Coordinates of N, CA and C in Angstrom, one line a residue:
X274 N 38.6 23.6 -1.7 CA 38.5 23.2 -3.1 C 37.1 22.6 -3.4
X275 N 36.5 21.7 -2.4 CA 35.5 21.1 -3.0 C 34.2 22.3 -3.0
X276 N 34.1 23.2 -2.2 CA 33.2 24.6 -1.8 C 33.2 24.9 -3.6
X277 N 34.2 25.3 -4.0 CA 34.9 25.7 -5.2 C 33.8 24.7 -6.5
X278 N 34.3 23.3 -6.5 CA 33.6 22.3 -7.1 C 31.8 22.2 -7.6
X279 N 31.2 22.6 -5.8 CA 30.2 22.7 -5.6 C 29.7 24.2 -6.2
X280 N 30.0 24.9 -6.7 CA 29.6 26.4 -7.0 C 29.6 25.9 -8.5
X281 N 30.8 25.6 -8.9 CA 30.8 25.0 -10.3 C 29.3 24.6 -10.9
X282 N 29.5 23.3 -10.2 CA 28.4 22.6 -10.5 C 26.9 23.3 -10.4
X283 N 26.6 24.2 -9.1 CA 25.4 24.8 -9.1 C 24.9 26.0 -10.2
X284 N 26.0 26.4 -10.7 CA 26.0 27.5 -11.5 C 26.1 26.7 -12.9
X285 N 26.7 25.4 -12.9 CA 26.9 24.7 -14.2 C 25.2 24.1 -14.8
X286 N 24.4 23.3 -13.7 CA 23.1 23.5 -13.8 C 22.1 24.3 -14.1
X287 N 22.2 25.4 -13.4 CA 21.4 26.8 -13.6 C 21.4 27.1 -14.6
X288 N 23.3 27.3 -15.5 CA 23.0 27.5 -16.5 C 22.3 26.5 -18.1
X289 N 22.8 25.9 -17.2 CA 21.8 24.4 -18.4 C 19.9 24.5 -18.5
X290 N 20.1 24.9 -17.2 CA 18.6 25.1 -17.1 C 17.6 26.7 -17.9
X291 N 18.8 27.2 -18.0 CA 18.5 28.6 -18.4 C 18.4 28.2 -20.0
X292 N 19.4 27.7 -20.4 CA 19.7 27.2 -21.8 C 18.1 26.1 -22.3
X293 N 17.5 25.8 -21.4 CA 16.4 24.8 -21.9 C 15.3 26.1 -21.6
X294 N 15.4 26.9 -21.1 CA 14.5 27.5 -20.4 C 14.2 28.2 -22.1
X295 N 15.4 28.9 -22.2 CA 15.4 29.6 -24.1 C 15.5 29.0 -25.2
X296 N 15.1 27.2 -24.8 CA 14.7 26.4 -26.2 C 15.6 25.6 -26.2
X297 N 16.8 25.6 -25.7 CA 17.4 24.5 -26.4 C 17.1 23.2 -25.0
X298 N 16.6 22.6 -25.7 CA 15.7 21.3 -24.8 C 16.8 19.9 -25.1
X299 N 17.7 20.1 -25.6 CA 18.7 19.1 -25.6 C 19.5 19.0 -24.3
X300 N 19.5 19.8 -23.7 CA 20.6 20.2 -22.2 C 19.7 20.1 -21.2
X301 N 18.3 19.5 -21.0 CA 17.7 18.6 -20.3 C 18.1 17.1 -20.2
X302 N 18.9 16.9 -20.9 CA 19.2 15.5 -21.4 C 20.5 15.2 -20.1
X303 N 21.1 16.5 -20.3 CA 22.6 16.8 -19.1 C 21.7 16.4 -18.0
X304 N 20.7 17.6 -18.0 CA 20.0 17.5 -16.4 C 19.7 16.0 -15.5
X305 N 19.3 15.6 -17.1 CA 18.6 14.5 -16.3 C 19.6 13.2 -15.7
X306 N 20.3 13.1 -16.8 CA 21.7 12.6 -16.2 C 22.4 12.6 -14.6
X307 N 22.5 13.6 -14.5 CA 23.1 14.2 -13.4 C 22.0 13.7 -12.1
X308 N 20.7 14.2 -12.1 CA 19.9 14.4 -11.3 C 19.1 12.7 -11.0
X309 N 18.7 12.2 -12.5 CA 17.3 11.2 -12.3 C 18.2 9.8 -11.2
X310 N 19.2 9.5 -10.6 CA 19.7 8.7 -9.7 C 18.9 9.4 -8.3
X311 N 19.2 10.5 -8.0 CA 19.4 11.3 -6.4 C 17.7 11.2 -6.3
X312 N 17.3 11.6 -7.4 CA 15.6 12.2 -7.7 C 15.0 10.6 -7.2
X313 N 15.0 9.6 -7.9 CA 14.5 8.4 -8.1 C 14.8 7.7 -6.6
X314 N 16.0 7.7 -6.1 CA 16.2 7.3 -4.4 C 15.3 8.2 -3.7
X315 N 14.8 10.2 -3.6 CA 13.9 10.2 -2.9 C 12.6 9.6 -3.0
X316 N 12.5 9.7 -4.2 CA 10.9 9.5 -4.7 C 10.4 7.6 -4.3
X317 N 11.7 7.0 -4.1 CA 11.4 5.4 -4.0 C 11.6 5.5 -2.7
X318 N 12.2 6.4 -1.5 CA 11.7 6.3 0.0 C 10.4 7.0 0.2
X319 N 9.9 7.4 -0.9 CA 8.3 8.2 -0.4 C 7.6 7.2 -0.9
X320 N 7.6 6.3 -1.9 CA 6.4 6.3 -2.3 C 6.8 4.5 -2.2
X321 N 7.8 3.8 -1.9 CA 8.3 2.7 -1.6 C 8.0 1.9 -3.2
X322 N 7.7 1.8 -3.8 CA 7.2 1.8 -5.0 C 8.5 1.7 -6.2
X323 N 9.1 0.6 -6.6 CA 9.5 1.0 -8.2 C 9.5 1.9 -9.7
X324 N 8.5 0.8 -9.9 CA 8.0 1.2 -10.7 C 7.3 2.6 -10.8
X325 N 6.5 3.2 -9.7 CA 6.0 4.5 -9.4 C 7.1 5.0 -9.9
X326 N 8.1 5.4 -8.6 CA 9.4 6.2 -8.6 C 10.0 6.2 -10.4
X327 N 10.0 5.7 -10.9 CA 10.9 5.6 -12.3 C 9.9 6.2 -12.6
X328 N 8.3 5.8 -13.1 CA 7.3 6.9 -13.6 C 7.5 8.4 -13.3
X329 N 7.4 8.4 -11.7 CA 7.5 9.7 -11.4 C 8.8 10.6 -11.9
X330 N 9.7 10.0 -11.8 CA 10.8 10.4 -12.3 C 10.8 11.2 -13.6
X331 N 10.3 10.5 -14.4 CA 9.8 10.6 -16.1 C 8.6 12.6 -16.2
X332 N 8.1 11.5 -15.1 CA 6.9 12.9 -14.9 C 7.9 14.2 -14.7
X333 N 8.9 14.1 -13.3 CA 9.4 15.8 -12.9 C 10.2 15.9 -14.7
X334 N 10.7 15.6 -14.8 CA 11.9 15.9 -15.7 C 10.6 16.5 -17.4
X335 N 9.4 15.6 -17.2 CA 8.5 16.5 -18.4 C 7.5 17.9 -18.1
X336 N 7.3 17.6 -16.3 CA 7.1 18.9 -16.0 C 7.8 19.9 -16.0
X337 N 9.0 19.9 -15.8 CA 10.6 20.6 -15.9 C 10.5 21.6 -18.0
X338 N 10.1 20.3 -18.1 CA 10.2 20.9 -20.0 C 9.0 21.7 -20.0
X339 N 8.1 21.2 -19.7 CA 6.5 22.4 -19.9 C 6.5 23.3 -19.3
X340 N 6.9 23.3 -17.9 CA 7.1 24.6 -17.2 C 8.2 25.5 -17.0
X341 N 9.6 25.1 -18.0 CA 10.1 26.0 -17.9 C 10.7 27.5 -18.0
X342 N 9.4 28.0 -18.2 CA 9.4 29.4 -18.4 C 9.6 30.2 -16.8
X343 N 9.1 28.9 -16.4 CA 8.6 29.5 -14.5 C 10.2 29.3 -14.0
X344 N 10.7 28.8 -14.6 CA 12.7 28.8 -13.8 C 12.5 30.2 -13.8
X345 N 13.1 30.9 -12.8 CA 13.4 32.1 -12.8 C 15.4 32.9 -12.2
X346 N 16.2 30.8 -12.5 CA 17.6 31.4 -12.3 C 17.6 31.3 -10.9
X347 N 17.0 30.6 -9.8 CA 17.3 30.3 -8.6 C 17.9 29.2 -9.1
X348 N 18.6 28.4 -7.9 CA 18.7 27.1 -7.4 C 18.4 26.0 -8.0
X349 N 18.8 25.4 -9.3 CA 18.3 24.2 -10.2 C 17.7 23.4 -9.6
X350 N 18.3 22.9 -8.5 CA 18.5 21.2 -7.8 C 16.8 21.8 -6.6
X351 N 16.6 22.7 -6.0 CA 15.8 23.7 -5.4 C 14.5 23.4 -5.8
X352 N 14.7 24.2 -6.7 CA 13.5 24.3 -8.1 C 12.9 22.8 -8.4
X353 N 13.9 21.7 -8.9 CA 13.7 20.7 -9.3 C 13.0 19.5 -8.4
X354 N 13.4 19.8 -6.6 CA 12.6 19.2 -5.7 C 11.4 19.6 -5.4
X355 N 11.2 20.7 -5.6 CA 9.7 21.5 -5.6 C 9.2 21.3 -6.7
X356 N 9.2 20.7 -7.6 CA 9.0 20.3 -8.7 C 8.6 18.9 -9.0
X357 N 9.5 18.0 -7.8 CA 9.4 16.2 -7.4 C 8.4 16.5 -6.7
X358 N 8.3 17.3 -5.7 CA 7.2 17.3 -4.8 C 5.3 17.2 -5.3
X359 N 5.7 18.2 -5.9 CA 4.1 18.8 -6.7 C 3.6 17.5 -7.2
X360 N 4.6 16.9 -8.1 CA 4.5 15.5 -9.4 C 4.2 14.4 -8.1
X361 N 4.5 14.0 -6.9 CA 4.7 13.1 -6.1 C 3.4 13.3 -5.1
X362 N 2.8 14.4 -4.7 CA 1.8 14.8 -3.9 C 0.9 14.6 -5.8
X363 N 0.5 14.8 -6.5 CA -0.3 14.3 -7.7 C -0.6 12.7 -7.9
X364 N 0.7 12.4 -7.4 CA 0.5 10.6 -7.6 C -0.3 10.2 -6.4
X365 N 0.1 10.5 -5.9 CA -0.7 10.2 -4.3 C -2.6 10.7 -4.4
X366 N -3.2 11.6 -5.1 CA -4.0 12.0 -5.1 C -4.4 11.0 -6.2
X367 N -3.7 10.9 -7.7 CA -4.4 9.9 -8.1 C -4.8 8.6 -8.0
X368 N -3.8 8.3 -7.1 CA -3.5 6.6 -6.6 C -4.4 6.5 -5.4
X369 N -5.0 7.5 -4.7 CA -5.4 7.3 -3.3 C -4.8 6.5 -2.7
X370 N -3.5 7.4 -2.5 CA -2.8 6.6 -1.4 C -2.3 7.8 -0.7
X371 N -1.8 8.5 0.4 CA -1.5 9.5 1.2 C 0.1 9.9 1.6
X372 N 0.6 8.7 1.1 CA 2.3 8.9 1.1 C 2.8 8.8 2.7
X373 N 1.8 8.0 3.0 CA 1.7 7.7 4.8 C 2.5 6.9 5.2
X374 N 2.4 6.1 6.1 CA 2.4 4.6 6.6 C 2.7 3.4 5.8
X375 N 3.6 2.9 6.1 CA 3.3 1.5 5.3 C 3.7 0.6 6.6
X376 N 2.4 -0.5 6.6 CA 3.3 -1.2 7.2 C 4.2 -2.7 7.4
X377 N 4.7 -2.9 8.7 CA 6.0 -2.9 8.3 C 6.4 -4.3 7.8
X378 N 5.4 -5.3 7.4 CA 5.6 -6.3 6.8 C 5.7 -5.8 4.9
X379 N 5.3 -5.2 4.2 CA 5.1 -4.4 3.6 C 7.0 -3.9 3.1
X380 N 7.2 -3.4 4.3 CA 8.8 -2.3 3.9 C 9.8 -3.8 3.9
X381 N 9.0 -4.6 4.8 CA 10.7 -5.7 5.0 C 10.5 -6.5 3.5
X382 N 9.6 -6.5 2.8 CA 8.9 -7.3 1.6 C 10.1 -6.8 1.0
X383 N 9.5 -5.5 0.5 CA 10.0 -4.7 -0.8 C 11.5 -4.7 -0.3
X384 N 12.1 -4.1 0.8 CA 14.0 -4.2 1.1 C 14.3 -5.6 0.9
X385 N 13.5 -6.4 1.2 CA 14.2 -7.6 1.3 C 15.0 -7.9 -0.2
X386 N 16.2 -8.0 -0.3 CA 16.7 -8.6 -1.5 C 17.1 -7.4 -2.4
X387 N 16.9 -6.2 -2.2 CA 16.7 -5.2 -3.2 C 18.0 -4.5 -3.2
X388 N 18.9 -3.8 -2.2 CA 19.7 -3.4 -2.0 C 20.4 -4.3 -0.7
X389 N 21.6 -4.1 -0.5 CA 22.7 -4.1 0.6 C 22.7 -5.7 0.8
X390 N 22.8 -6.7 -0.7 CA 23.0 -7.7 -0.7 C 24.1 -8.4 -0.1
X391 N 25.4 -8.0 -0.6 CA 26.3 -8.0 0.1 C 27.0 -7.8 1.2
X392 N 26.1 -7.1 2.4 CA 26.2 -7.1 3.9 C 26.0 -8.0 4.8
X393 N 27.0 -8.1 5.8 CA 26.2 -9.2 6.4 C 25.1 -9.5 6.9
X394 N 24.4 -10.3 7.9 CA 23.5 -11.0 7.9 C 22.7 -9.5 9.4
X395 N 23.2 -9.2 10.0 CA 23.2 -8.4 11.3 C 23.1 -7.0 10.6
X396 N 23.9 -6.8 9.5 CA 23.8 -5.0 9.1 C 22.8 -5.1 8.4
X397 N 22.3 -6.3 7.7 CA 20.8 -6.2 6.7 C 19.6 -5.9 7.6
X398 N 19.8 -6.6 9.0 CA 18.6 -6.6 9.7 C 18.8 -5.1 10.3
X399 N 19.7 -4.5 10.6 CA 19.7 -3.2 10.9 C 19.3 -2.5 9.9
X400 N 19.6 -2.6 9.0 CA 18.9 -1.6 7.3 C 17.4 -2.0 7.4
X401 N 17.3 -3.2 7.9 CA 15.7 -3.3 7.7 C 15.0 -2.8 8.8
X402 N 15.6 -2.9 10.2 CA 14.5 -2.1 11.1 C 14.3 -0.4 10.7
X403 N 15.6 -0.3 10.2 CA 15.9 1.4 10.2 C 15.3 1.9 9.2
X404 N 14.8 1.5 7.9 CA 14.1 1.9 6.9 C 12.3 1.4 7.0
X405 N 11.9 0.4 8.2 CA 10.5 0.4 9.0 C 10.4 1.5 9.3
X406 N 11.2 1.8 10.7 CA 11.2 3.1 11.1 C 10.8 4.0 10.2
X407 N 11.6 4.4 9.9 CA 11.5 5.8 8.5 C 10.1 5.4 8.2
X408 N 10.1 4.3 7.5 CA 8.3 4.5 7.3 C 7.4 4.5 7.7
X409 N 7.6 4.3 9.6 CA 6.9 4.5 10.1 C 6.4 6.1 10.7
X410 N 7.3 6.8 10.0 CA 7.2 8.1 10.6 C 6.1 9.0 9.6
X411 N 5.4 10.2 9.5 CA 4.7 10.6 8.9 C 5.5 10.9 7.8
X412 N 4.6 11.0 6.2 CA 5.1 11.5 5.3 C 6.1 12.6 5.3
X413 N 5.6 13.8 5.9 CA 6.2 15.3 6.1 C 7.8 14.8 6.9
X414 N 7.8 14.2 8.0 CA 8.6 13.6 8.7 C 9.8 12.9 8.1
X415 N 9.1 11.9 7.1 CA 9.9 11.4 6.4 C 10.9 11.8 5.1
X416 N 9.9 13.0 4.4 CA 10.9 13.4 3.8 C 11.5 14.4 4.3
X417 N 11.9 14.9 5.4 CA 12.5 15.4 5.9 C 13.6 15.0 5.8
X418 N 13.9 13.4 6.6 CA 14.8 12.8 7.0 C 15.4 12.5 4.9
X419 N 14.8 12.3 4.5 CA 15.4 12.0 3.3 C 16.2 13.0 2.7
X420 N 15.3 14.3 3.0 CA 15.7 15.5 2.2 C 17.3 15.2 2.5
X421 N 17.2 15.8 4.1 CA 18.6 16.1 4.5 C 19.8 15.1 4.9
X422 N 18.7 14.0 5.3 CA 20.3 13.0 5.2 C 20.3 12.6 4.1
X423 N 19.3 11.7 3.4 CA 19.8 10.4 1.8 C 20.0 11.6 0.8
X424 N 19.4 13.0 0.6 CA 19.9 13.4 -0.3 C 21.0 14.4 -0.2
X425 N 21.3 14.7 1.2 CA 22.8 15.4 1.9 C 22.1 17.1 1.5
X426 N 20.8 17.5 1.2 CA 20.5 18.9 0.6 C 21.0 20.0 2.4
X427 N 21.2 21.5 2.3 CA 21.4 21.9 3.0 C 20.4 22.3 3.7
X428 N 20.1 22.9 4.7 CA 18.8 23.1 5.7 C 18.1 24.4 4.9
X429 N 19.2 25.3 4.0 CA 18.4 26.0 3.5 C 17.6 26.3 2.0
X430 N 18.3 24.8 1.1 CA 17.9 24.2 0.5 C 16.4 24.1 0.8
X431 N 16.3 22.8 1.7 CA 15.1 22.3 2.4 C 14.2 23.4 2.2
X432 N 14.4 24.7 3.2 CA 13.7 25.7 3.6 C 12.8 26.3 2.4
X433 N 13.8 26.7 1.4 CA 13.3 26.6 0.3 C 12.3 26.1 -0.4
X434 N 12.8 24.8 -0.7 CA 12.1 23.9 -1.4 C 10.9 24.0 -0.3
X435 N 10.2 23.4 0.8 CA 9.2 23.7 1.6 C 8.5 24.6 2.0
X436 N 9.3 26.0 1.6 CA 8.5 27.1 1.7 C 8.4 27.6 3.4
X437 N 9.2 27.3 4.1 CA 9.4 27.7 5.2 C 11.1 28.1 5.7
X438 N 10.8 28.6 7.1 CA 12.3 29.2 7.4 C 13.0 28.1 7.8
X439 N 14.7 28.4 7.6 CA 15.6 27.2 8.0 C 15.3 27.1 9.1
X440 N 15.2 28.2 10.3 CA 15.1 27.7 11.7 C 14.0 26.6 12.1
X441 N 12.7 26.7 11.0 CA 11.5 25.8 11.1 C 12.4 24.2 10.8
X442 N 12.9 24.4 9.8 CA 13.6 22.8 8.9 C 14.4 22.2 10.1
X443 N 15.2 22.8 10.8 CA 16.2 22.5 12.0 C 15.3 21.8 12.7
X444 N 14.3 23.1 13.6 CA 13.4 22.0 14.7 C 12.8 20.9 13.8
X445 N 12.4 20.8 12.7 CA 11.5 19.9 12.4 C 12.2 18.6 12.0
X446 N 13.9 18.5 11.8 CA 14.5 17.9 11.2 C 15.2 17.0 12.8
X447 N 15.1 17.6 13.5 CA 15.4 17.2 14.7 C 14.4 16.5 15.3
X448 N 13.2 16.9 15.4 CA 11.8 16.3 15.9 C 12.0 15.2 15.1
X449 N 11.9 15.2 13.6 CA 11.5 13.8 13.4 C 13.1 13.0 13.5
X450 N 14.2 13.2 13.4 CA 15.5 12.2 14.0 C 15.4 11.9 15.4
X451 N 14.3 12.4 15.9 CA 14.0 12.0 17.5 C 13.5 10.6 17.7
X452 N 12.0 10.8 16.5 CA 10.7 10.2 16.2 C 10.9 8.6 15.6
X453 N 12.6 9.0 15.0 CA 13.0 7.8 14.1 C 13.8 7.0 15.4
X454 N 14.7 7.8 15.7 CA 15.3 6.9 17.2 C 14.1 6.2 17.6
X455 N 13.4 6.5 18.0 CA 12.6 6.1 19.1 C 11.9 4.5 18.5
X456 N 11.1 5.2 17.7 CA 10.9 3.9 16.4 C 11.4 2.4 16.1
X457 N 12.8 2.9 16.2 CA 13.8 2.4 15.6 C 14.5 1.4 16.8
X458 N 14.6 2.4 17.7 CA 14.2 1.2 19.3 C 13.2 0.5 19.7
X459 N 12.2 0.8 19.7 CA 11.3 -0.2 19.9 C 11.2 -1.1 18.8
X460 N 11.5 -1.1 17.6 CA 11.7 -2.2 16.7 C 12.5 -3.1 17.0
X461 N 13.8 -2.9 17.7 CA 14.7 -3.2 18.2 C 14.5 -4.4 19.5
X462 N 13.9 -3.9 19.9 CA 13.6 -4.4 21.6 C 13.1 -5.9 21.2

């Protein structure tokens, strides 16, 4: 049933997107609903940043409106992260910043207080080494791990959106869940 759900929904998109594609720009309004939560959680583990993330956010969803002639009826959600991507590799070029490293006094600043208030005192410190980690991993690396776990996208999603083959997204998604283990232990230690 949920397989069922999930087709709905992908085809319920596409066709909203189709519908803005031929002018009616009201049913971006749907889109963005639906999407600017999922969108705004990648773009705030790339760019660690607030304020950015909500900018950038603003950004895909007006690139989305100017460029929509280029939808060509693939994959909405697809489309729409190769789309965060472009807008998010632009911020980084204008901000001179590289979407790299942060470190990790830096990551415990910004988590501290922000999310997972209500956990205890032992699972916060584990959210916080584990989200170091992550940023201590390379950008490419990182949104890997975002793509496929925080935003649950499929490997052939990914492949897509990255322009490479699923079998590449597997090893590479595995290399860096290695990268973060490891990380994430010696933080630990």
């Amino acid at each position: 049933m949920q397989k069922l759900t999930d087709r709905l929904d992908f085809f319920s998109d596409n066709a909203l997107m189709l519908k803005v594609k031929g002018g009616d720009l009201d049913k971006m309004g749907l889109l963005f609903q639906r999407y600017h939560r999922p969108l705004y959680g990648f773009l705030f583990h790339m760019t660690k940043e607030k304020e950015a993330s909500e900018d950038i956010v603003q950004n895909v969803f007006f690139r989305m409106l100017k460029y929509r002639h280029a939808f060509t009826g693939g994959e909405f959600k697809t489309w729409m992260y190769h789309v965060a991507r472009n807008v998010l590799n632009d911020h980084f070029k204008r901000s001179g910043k590289t979407g790299g490293h942060y470190p990790v006094e830096v990551v415990e600043e910004r988590i501290a207080g922000e999310q997972h208030a209500d956990l205890p005192l032992e699972k916060k410190q584990e959210l916080k080494a584990l989200e170091a980690a992550l940023q201590s991993l390379s950008a490419e690396n990182r949104e890997l791990l975002i793509l496929s776990r925080w935003q649950e996208l499929k490997y052939s999603e990914i492949a897509r959106i990255l322009d490479i083959s699923e079998g590449a997204v597997k090893v590479r998604v595995h290399r860096a869940l290695q990268l973060l283990r490891t990380n994430y232990l010696k933080m630990n230690l």
